[in-house]
CSV table of C-alpha atoms in Angstrom, one decimal:
chain,number,residue,atom,x,y,z
E,1,UNK,CA,-13.2,13.5,29.4
E,2,UNK,CA,-10.4,14.4,27.0
E,3,UNK,CA,-7.8,12.5,29.2
E,4,UNK,CA,-10.4,9.7,29.4
E,5,UNK,CA,-10.8,10.1,25.3
E,6,UNK,CA,-7.3,10.4,24.5
E,7,UNK,CA,-7.2,6.6,25.4
E,8,UNK,CA,-9.4,5.7,23.0
E,9,UNK,CA,-8.4,8.3,20.2
E,10,UNK,CA,-4.7,7.0,20.4
E,11,UNK,CA,-6.3,3.2,20.1
E,12,UNK,CA,-8.1,4.5,17.3
E,13,UNK,CA,-4.9,6.2,15.9
E,14,UNK,CA,-3.1,3.0,15.9
E,15,UNK,CA,-5.4,0.8,14.7
E,16,UNK,CA,-6.1,2.7,11.7
E,17,UNK,CA,-2.7,3.4,10.4
E,18,UNK,CA,-1.4,-0.2,11.6
E,19,UNK,CA,-4.2,-1.8,9.2
E,20,UNK,CA,-3.4,0.6,6.0
E,21,UNK,CA,0.4,0.3,6.7
E,22,UNK,CA,-0.8,-4.0,6.6
E,23,UNK,CA,-2.5,-3.1,3.3
E,24,UNK,CA,0.4,-2.0,1.6
E,25,UNK,CA,2.8,-4.4,3.0
E,26,UNK,CA,0.9,-7.4,2.1
E,27,UNK,CA,1.0,-5.1,-1.0
E,28,UNK,CA,4.6,-4.9,-1.7
E,29,UNK,CA,4.9,-8.9,-0.9
E,30,UNK,CA,2.9,-9.8,-3.4
E,31,UNK,CA,5.2,-7.1,-5.6
E,32,UNK,CA,7.9,-9.1,-4.6
E,33,UNK,CA,6.7,-12.6,-5.7
E,34,UNK,CA,6.2,-11.2,-9.6
E,35,UNK,CA,9.6,-10.3,-9.2
E,36,UNK,CA,10.5,-14.0,-7.6
E,37,UNK,CA,8.5,-16.1,-10.2
E,38,UNK,CA,9.1,-14.1,-13.5
E,39,UNK,CA,13.0,-14.4,-13.0
E,40,UNK,CA,12.1,-17.6,-12.6
E,41,UNK,CA,10.4,-18.2,-15.9
E,42,UNK,CA,13.3,-16.0,-17.7
E,43,UNK,CA,16.2,-18.3,-16.1
E,44,UNK,CA,14.3,-21.2,-17.5
E,45,UNK,CA,13.2,-20.1,-21.0
E,46,UNK,CA,17.0,-18.1,-21.1
E,47,UNK,CA,19.2,-21.6,-20.4
E,48,UNK,CA,16.3,-24.3,-22.1
E,49,UNK,CA,14.8,-22.8,-25.2
E,50,UNK,CA,16.1,-21.1,-27.9
E,51,UNK,CA,14.5,-19.3,-31.3
E,52,UNK,CA,10.7,-18.3,-32.1
E,53,UNK,CA,9.7,-20.4,-28.6
E,54,UNK,CA,12.1,-18.5,-26.5
E,55,UNK,CA,11.2,-15.0,-27.9
E,56,UNK,CA,7.4,-15.7,-27.9
E,57,UNK,CA,7.8,-16.7,-23.9
E,58,UNK,CA,10.2,-14.0,-23.4
E,59,UNK,CA,7.9,-11.5,-24.7
E,60,UNK,CA,5.0,-13.2,-22.5
E,61,UNK,CA,7.6,-12.6,-18.9
E,62,UNK,CA,7.9,-9.2,-19.8
E,63,UNK,CA,4.3,-8.2,-20.3
E,64,UNK,CA,2.7,-9.8,-17.4
E,65,UNK,CA,4.1,-7.1,-14.3
E,66,UNK,CA,2.9,-4.4,-17.0
E,67,UNK,CA,-0.4,-6.4,-17.9
E,68,UNK,CA,-1.0,-6.5,-13.6
E,69,UNK,CA,0.3,-2.7,-13.2
E,70,UNK,CA,-2.4,-1.0,-15.7
E,71,UNK,CA,-5.2,-4.0,-14.7
E,72,UNK,CA,-5.0,-2.9,-11.1
E,73,UNK,CA,-5.0,0.3,-11.4
E,74,UNK,CA,-7.4,0.4,-14.1
E,75,UNK,CA,-5.4,1.8,-17.0
E,76,UNK,CA,-5.1,0.2,-21.1
E,77,UNK,CA,-2.1,1.7,-22.4
E,78,UNK,CA,-1.6,-0.7,-25.9
E,79,UNK,CA,1.8,1.4,-26.3
E,80,UNK,CA,3.3,0.5,-23.2
E,81,UNK,CA,2.7,-3.3,-24.0
E,82,UNK,CA,3.5,-3.3,-27.0
E,83,UNK,CA,7.3,-1.2,-26.1
E,84,UNK,CA,7.7,-4.9,-24.2
E,85,UNK,CA,6.0,-7.6,-26.3
E,86,UNK,CA,8.1,-5.3,-29.9
E,87,UNK,CA,11.7,-6.3,-27.8
E,88,UNK,CA,11.5,-9.7,-28.7
E,89,UNK,CA,7.8,-10.2,-31.8
E,90,UNK,CA,7.9,-8.4,-34.9
E,91,UNK,CA,5.8,-5.1,-34.7
E,92,UNK,CA,2.2,-5.8,-34.7
E,93,UNK,CA,2.1,-8.9,-33.2
E,94,UNK,CA,-1.3,-10.9,-32.3
E,95,UNK,CA,0.2,-11.0,-28.5
E,96,UNK,CA,-0.2,-7.7,-28.3
E,97,UNK,CA,-3.9,-7.2,-29.6
E,98,UNK,CA,-4.9,-10.5,-27.1
E,99,UNK,CA,-3.3,-9.2,-24.4
E,100,UNK,CA,-5.0,-5.1,-24.1
E,101,UNK,CA,-8.2,-6.7,-25.7
E,102,UNK,CA,-9.1,-8.7,-23.0
E,103,UNK,CA,-10.9,-7.8,-19.8
E,104,UNK,CA,-8.0,-9.7,-17.5
E,105,UNK,CA,-4.9,-8.5,-19.3
E,106,UNK,CA,-2.7,-10.0,-16.4
E,107,UNK,CA,-4.4,-13.7,-16.7
E,108,UNK,CA,-4.7,-13.5,-20.3
E,109,UNK,CA,-0.9,-13.0,-20.7
E,110,UNK,CA,-0.7,-15.9,-18.8
E,111,UNK,CA,-3.3,-18.3,-20.5
E,112,UNK,CA,-1.6,-16.5,-23.6
E,113,UNK,CA,2.5,-17.7,-21.7
E,114,UNK,CA,0.7,-21.4,-20.8
E,115,UNK,CA,-0.3,-22.1,-24.8
E,116,UNK,CA,2.6,-20.9,-26.0
E,117,UNK,CA,4.8,-23.3,-23.7
E,118,UNK,CA,2.3,-26.1,-23.9
E,119,UNK,CA,4.8,-27.9,-27.6
E,120,UNK,CA,6.7,-27.9,-24.8
E,121,UNK,CA,4.9,-31.1,-23.2
E,122,UNK,CA,5.7,-33.2,-26.2
E,123,UNK,CA,8.6,-32.2,-27.4
E,124,UNK,CA,10.5,-35.8,-28.0
E,125,UNK,CA,11.9,-37.1,-25.1
E,126,UNK,CA,15.2,-36.8,-25.6
E,127,UNK,CA,15.1,-32.6,-25.4
E,128,UNK,CA,14.5,-33.2,-21.6
E,129,UNK,CA,12.0,-29.8,-22.1
E,130,UNK,CA,8.3,-31.8,-20.5
E,131,UNK,CA,10.8,-30.7,-17.1
E,132,UNK,CA,11.1,-27.6,-18.2
E,133,UNK,CA,7.5,-27.4,-18.6
E,134,UNK,CA,6.1,-28.5,-15.8
E,135,UNK,CA,8.7,-26.2,-13.7
E,136,UNK,CA,7.3,-23.1,-16.4
E,137,UNK,CA,3.4,-24.4,-15.7
E,138,UNK,CA,3.7,-24.2,-11.1
E,139,UNK,CA,5.5,-20.6,-11.9
E,140,UNK,CA,2.3,-19.6,-14.0
E,141,UNK,CA,0.2,-21.0,-11.2
E,142,UNK,CA,1.8,-19.1,-8.2
E,143,UNK,CA,1.5,-16.0,-10.6
E,144,UNK,CA,-2.4,-16.6,-11.3
E,145,UNK,CA,-2.8,-16.8,-7.6
E,146,UNK,CA,-0.7,-13.9,-7.3
E,147,UNK,CA,-2.9,-11.5,-9.5
E,148,UNK,CA,-6.4,-12.9,-7.5
E,149,UNK,CA,-4.5,-11.5,-4.3
E,150,UNK,CA,-3.8,-8.3,-5.8
E,151,UNK,CA,-7.0,-8.2,-6.9
E,152,UNK,CA,-8.5,-8.7,-3.6
E,153,UNK,CA,-6.4,-6.0,-1.9
E,154,UNK,CA,-7.6,-3.7,-4.4
E,155,UNK,CA,-11.4,-4.4,-3.8
E,156,UNK,CA,-11.1,-4.6,0.1
E,157,UNK,CA,-10.4,-1.0,0.9
E,158,UNK,CA,-10.8,0.1,4.2
E,159,UNK,CA,-15.0,0.5,5.0
E,160,UNK,CA,-15.8,4.6,3.9
E,161,UNK,CA,-17.6,4.9,7.2
E,162,UNK,CA,-14.9,3.8,9.1
E,163,UNK,CA,-13.0,6.0,7.4
E,164,UNK,CA,-15.7,9.1,7.8
E,165,UNK,CA,-16.0,8.3,11.6
E,166,UNK,CA,-12.2,8.5,12.6
E,167,UNK,CA,-12.2,12.4,11.1
E,168,UNK,CA,-15.6,12.9,13.1
E,169,UNK,CA,-14.2,11.8,16.0
E,170,UNK,CA,-10.5,14.0,15.7
E,171,UNK,CA,-12.8,16.6,14.2
E,172,UNK,CA,-15.0,17.0,17.9
E,173,UNK,CA,-11.9,16.1,19.6
E,174,UNK,CA,-9.7,19.0,18.4
E,175,UNK,CA,-12.9,21.6,18.5
E,176,UNK,CA,-13.5,20.5,22.1
E,177,UNK,CA,-10.4,20.8,23.3
E,178,UNK,CA,-9.5,24.2,23.9
E,179,UNK,CA,-11.9,24.2,26.4
E,180,UNK,CA,-10.2,21.9,28.4
E,181,UNK,CA,-7.2,23.1,28.0
E,182,UNK,CA,-8.4,26.5,29.1
E,183,UNK,CA,-8.3,26.1,32.9
E,184,UNK,CA,-4.9,24.1,32.4
E,185,UNK,CA,-2.8,26.8,31.1
E,186,UNK,CA,-2.6,29.8,29.8
E,187,UNK,CA,-5.2,31.1,26.9
E,188,UNK,CA,-2.3,32.4,24.9
E,189,UNK,CA,-0.6,29.1,24.2
E,190,UNK,CA,-4.4,27.5,23.9
E,191,UNK,CA,-4.4,27.8,20.1
E,192,UNK,CA,-0.5,26.7,19.6
E,193,UNK,CA,-1.4,23.2,21.2
E,194,UNK,CA,-5.0,23.0,19.8
E,195,UNK,CA,-2.9,23.6,16.6
E,196,UNK,CA,0.3,20.9,17.1
E,197,UNK,CA,-2.5,18.8,18.2
E,198,UNK,CA,-4.7,18.9,15.2
E,199,UNK,CA,-1.2,18.7,13.1
E,200,UNK,CA,-0.4,15.0,14.5
E,201,UNK,CA,-4.0,13.6,14.4
E,202,UNK,CA,-4.9,14.9,10.5
E,203,UNK,CA,-1.1,14.5,9.3
E,204,UNK,CA,-1.1,10.9,10.6
E,205,UNK,CA,-4.9,10.2,9.4
E,206,UNK,CA,-3.4,11.3,6.5
E,207,UNK,CA,-0.7,9.3,6.2
E,208,UNK,CA,-3.1,6.4,6.5
E,209,UNK,CA,-5.1,7.2,3.4
E,210,UNK,CA,-2.2,8.1,1.1
E,211,UNK,CA,-0.2,4.1,2.2
E,212,UNK,CA,-3.5,2.2,2.0
């Protein structure tokens, strides 16, 4: 029976690890997109704006990744937000309180960013800032989509019942494995073989949990 069950066990273990890694890779892909879009916004800001508008936009860009990280981890650390915002704006800026007092910090950061960049749309035509505003809004829209995708990953873990079923299956397999081995090998080697097989199964399962 253990030879027959071993095939199902392998499929179950591969599926469990593969699903966990897919979640990990999707999260990494979304964070890579955050880096890409914030760098693009920095380039647009530094190359086309100046003065207080530039400082306000840069403060929002710098605050967004931290706000997203805290939001996904269920944290709220105003000092960490203030540390980056104060790099561009005076201390006690209203931007800090607006972000940290909101329910969804990354989305509030993006809304505040849009409001700060809105005057570019009505700038004099000779300044040619309306195309800059359009590109900024497009990247803010993409960052909004990223927030939604990250929230989806966080709020949709693998079902707990599936993880428990996998652990119970591994436990039953390793507990009954000595009875299958005792006829095939020396009783002296059975404990070592069972310990080795159990180590492989449970460590791989734990790796899946850690990646998830």
